[in-house]
Short mmCIF file of C-alpha atoms in Angstrom, two decimals:
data_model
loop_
_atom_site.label_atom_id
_atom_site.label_comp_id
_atom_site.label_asym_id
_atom_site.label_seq_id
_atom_site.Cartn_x
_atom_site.Cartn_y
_atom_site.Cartn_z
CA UNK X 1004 15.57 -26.42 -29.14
CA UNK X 1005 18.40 -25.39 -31.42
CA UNK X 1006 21.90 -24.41 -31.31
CA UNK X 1007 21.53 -21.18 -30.02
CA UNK X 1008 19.03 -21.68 -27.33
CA UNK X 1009 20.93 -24.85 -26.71
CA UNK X 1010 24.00 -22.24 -25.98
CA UNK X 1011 22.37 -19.44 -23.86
CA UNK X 1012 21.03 -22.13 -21.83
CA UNK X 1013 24.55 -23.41 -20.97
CA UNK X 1014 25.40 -19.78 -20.75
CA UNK X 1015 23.11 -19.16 -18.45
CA UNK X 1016 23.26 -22.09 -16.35
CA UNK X 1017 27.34 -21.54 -15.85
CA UNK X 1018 26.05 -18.02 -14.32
CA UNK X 1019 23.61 -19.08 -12.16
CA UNK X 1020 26.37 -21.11 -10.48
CA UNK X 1021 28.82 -18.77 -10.69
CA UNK X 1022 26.16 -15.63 -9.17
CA UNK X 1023 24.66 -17.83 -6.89
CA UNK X 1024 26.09 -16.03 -4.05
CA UNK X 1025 25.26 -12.49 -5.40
CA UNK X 1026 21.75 -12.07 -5.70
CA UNK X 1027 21.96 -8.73 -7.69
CA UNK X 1028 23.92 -10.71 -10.20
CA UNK X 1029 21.40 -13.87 -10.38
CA UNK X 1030 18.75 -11.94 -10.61
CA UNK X 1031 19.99 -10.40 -13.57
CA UNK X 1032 19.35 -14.10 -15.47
CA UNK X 1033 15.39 -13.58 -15.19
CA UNK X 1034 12.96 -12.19 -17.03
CA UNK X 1035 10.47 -10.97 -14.08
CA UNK X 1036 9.85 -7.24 -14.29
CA UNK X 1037 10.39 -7.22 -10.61
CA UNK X 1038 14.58 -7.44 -11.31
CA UNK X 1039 14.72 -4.62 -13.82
CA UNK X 1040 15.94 -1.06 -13.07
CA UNK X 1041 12.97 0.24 -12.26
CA UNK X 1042 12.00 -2.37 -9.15
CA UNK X 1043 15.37 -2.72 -7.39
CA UNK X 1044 14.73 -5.10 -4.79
CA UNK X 1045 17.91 -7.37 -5.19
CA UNK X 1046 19.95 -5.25 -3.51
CA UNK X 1047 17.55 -4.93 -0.52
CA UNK X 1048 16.96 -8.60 -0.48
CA UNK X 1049 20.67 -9.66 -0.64
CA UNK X 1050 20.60 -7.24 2.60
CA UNK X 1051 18.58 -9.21 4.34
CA UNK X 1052 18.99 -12.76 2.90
CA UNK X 1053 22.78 -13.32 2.94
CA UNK X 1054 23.18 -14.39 6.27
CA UNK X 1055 20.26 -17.15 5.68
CA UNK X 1056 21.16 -17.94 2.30
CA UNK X 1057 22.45 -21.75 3.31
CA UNK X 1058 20.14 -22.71 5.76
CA UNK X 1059 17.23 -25.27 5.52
CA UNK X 1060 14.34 -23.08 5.23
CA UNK X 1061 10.66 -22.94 3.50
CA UNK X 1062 10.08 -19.91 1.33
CA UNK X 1063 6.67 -18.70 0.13
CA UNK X 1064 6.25 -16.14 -2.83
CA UNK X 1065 2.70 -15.07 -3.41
CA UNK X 1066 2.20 -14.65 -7.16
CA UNK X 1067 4.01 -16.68 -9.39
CA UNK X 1068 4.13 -14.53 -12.97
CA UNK X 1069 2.81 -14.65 -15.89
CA UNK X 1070 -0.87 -13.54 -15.48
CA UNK X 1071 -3.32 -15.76 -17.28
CA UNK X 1072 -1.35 -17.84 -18.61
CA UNK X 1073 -0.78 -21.30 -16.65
CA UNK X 1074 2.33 -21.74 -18.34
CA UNK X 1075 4.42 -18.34 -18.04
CA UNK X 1076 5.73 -17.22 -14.62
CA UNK X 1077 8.03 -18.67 -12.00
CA UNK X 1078 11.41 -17.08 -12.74
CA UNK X 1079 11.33 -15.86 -9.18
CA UNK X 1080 10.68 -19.48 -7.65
CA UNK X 1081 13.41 -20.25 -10.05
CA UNK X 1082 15.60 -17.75 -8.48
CA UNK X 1083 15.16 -18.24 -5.01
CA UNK X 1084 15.79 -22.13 -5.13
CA UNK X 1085 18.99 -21.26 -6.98
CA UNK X 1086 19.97 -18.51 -4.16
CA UNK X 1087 18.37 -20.64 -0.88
CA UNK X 1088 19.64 -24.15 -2.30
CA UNK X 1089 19.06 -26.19 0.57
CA UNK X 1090 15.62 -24.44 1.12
CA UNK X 1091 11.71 -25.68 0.09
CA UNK X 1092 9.92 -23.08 -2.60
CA UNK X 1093 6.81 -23.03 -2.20
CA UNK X 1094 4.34 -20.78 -4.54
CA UNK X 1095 0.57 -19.09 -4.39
CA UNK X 1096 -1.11 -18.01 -7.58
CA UNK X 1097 -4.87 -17.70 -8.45
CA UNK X 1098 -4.13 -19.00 -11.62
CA UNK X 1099 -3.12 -22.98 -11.96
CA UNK X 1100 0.48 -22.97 -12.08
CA UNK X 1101 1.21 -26.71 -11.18
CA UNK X 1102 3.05 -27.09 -14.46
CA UNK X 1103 5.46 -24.76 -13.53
CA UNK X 1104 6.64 -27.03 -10.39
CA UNK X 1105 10.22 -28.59 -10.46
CA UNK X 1106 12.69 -29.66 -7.88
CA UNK X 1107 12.47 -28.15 -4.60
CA UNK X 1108 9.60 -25.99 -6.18
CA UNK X 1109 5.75 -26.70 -4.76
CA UNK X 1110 3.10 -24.99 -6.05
CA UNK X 1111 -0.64 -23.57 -4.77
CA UNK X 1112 -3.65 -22.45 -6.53
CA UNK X 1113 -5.39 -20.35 -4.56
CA UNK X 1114 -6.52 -17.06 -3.36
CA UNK X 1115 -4.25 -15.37 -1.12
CA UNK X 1116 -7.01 -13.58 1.22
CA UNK X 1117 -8.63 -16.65 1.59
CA UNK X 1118 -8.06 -17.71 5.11
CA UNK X 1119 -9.03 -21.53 4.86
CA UNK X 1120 -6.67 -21.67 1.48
CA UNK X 1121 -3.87 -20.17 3.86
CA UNK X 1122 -4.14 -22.32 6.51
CA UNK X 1123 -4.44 -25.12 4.84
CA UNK X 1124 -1.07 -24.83 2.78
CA UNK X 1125 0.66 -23.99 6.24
CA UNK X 1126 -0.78 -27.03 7.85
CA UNK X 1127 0.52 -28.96 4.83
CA UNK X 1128 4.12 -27.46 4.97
CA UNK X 1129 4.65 -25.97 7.94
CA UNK X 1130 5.29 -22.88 9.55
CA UNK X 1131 7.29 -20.26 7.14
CA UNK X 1132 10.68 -19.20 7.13
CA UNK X 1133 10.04 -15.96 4.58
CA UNK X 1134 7.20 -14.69 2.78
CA UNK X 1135 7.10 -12.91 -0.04
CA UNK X 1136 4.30 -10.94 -1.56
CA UNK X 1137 4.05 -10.35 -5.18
CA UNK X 1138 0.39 -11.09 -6.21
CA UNK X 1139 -2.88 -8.87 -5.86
CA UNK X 1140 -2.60 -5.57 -6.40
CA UNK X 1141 -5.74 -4.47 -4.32
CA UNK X 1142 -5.06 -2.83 -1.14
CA UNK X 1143 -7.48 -4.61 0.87
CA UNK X 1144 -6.13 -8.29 -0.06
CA UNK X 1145 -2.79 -7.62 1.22
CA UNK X 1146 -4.21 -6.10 4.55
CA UNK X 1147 -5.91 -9.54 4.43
CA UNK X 1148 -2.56 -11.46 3.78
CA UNK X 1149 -0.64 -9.85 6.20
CA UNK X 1150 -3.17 -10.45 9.11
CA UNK X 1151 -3.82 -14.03 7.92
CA UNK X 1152 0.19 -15.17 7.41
CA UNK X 1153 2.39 -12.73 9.73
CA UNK X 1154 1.10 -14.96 12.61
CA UNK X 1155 1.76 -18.17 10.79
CA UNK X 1156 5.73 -17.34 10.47
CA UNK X 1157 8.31 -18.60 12.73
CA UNK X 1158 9.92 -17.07 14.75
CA UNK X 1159 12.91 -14.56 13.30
CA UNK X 1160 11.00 -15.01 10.28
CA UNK X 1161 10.18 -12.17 7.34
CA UNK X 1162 7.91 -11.21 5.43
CA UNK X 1163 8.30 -9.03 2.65
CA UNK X 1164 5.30 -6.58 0.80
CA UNK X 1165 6.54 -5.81 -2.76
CA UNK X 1166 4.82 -3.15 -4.81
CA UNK X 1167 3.38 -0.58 -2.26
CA UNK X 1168 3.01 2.04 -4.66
CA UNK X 1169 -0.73 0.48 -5.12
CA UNK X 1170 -1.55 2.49 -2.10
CA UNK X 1171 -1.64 5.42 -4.03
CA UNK X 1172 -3.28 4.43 -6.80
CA UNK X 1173 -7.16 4.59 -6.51
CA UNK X 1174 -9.21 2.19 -8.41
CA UNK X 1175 -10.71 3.39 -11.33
CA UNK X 1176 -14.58 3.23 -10.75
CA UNK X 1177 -17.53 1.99 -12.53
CA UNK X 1178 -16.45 2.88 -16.16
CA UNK X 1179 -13.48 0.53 -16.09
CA UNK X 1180 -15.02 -1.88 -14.07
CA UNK X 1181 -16.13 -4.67 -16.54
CA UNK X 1182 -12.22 -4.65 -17.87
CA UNK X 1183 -10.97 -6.26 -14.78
CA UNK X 1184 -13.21 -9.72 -15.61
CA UNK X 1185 -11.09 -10.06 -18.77
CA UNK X 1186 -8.03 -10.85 -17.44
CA UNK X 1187 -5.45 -10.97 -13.87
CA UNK X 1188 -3.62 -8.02 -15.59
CA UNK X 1189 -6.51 -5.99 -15.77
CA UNK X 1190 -8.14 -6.91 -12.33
CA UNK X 1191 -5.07 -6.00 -10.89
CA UNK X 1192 -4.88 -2.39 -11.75
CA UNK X 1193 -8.64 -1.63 -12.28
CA UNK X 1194 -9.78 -2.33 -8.92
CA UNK X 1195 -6.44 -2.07 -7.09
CA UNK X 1196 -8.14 0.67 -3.60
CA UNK X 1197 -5.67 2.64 -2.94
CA UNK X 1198 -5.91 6.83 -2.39
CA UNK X 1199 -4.49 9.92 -3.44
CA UNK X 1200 -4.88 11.07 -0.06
CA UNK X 1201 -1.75 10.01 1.94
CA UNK X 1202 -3.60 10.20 5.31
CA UNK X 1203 -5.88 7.39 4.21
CA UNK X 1204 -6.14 4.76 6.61
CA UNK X 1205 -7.36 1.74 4.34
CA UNK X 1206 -3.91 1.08 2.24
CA UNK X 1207 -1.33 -1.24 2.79
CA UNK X 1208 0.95 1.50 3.57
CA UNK X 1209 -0.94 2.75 6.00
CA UNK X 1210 -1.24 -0.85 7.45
CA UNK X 1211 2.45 -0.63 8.06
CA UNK X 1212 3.14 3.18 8.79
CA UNK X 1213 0.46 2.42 11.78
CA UNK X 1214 2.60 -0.96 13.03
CA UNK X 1215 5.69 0.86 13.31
CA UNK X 1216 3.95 2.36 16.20
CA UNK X 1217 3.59 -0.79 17.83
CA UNK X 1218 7.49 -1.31 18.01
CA UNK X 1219 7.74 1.25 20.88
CA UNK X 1220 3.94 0.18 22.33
CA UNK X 1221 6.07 -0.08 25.69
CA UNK X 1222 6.73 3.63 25.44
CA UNK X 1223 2.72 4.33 25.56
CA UNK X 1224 1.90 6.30 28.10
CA UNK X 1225 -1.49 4.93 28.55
CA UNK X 1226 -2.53 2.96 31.77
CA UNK X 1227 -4.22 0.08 31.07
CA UNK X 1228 -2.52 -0.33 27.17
CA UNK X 1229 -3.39 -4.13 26.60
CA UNK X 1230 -0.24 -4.57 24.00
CA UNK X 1231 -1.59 -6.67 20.78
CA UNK X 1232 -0.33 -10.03 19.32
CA UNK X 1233 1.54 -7.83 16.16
CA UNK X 1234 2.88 -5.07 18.89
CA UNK X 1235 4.86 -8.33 20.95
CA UNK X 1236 5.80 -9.72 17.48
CA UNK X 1237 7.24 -7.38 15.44
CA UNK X 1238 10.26 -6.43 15.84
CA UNK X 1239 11.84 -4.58 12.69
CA UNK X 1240 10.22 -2.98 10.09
CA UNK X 1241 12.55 -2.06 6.92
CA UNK X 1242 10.96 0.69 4.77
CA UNK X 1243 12.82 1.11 0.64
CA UNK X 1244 10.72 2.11 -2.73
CA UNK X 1245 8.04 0.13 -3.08
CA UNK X 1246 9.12 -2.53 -0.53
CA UNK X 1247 8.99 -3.11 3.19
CA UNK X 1248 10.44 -5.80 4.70
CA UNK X 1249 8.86 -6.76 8.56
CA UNK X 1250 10.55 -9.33 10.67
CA UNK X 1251 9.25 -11.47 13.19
CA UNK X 1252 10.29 -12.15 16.92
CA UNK X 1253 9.55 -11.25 20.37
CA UNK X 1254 9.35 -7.90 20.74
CA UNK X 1255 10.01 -7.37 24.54
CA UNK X 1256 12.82 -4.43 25.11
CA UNK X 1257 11.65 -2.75 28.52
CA UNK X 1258 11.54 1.20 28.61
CA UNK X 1259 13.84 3.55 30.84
CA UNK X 1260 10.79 5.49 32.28
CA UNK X 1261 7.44 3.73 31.48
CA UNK X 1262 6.43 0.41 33.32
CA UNK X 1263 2.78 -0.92 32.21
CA UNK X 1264 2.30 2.16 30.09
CA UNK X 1265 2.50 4.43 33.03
CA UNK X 1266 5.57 6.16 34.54
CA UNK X 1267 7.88 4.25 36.99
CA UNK X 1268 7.26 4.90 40.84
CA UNK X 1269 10.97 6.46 40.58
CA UNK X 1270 10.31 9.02 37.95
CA UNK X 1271 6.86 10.16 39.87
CA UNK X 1272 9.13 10.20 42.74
CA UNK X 1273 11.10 13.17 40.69
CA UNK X 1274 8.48 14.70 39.65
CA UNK X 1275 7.41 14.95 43.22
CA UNK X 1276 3.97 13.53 42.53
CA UNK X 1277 2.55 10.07 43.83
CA UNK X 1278 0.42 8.84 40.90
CA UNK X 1279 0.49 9.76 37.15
CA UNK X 1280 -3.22 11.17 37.64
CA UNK X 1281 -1.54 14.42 39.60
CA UNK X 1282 -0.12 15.60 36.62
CA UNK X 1283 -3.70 16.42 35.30
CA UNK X 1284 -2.74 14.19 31.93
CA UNK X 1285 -5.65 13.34 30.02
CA UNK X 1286 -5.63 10.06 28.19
CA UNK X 1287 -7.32 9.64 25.24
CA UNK X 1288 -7.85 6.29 23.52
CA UNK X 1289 -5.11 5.09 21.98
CA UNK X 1290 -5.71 4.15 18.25
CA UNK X 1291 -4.20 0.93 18.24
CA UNK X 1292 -2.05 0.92 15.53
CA UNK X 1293 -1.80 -2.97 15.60
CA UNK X 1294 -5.30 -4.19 16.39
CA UNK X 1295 -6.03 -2.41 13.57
CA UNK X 1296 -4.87 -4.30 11.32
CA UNK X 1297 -5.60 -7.52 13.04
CA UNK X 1298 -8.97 -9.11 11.63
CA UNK X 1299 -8.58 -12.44 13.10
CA UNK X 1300 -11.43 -15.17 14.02
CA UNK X 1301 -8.81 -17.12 15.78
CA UNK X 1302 -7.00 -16.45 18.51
CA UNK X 1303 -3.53 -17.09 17.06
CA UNK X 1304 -2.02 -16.41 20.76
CA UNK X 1305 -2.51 -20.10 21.13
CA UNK X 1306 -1.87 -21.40 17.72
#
């Protein structure tokens, strides 16, 4: 190392203390493309993190950086153990990234819709406090994230989907295919499933646009509405560019005029009827906006 690296590195160190409350600031010390101009999610994460900021908590980020290369990555971990410092890091990558592990940093190799890997790490460390997703790019992995880890949180925990614009990006196709065994990079934007068409129902904004249904699932009118494991456990869903932020907690806020999806006995009463079948409504099934999504084998009710 000489002089000058020696210098920036003192430089930068005497920011990181000095910016450690401000995450916009901090994050301006790192390299990841995820701080530049064009992927502003300090701002939404300093939000949301502030208040936590000093408590003991275990932080996962999915996707450590640095694509192929076992060596390159983790200014993110490196980040978030200098914003959370009395907080574990832990970090998933499919590429071996063990060399990359410091203080209060542990790291996972791994695939992150692999349900065994997943619960595995969370019966090694724990339930979560925050989740972060930065890795695949392909639609249908993060719907398999999502179902696999939202569960595994605690309670008033969040997790956070960064880079939704893959739902609208479709993959490629055949042509382009064999590109995406060369490299991470390649995989990632070859074969990434997302559509054109924002009505389709397979993205990972879909997946979310569909859950924020579930927030009000006590306003269905719809006798008989069974109400999923994600409609009694979500109970905020932030929406910015190219991030949504979901947090977790008990989602039980009664309604004014619906009781078990059908209308109180006092507003029939009003209405002058004696059963929600005189009103000749017809109800069609609902399309569960939450149990699709859910693709579980367990049944993490009793987990």
């Amino acid at each position: 190392m000489n002089l000058v690296q020696l210098l920036n590195n003192l430089v930068n160190n005497f920011k990181e203390v000095i910016y450690r409350k401000d995450l916009i600031k901090l994050s301006s010390l790192y390299n990841d493309v995820k701080w530049s101009d064009n992927h502003r999610f300090a701002q939404h994460y300093q939000k949301h993190f502030a208040p936590l900021r000093l408590k003991k908590l275990k932080i996962l980020e999915i996707g450590i950086g640095g694509y192929d290369d076992p060596k390159a990555g983790g200014d993110s971990l490196r980040m978030w153990r200098s914003y959370f410092p009395n907080s574990m890091i832990y970090g998933i990558d499919i590429v071996d990234k063990k060399s990359l592990e410091s203080n209060s940093i542990q790291i996972f190799q791994g695939s992150q819709e692999d349900k065994n890997f997943l619960e595995k790490i969370i019966a090694e460390t724990g339930k979560m406090d925050i989740i972060i997703v930065d890795g695949s790019s392909v639609n249908e992995h993060r719907v398999k994230t999502f179902n696999i880890l939202f569960p595994l949180l605690n309670d008033a925990g969040i997790y956070a989907e960064e880079n939704t614009h893959i739902s609208y990006w479709p993959s490629l196709g055949e042509k382009w295919s064999s590109l995406s065994e060369k490299s991470v990079f390649l995989s990632n934007h070859v074969n990434v499933g997302g559509s054109i068409d924002l009505n389709a129902s397979h993205t990972i904004m879909a997946m979310y646009k569909r859950l924020t249904d579930g927030l009000n699932y006590q306003e269905f009118l719809n006798p008989g509405y069974s109400p999923s494991y994600l409609d009694k456990h979500i109970v905020a869903i932030h929406f910015y560019h190219n991030l949504v932020i979901t947090y977790k907690g008990n989602n039980n806020e009664g309604s004014n005029i619906i009781e078990n999806n059908t209308l109180q006995p006092s507003v029939l009463e009003i209405l002058g009827v004696s059963s929600l079948e005189e009103l000749g409504i017809k109800f069609p099934e609902v399309d569960l906006p939450s149990r699709q999504v859910m693709d579980l084998t367990t049944n993490i009710e009793n987990k």
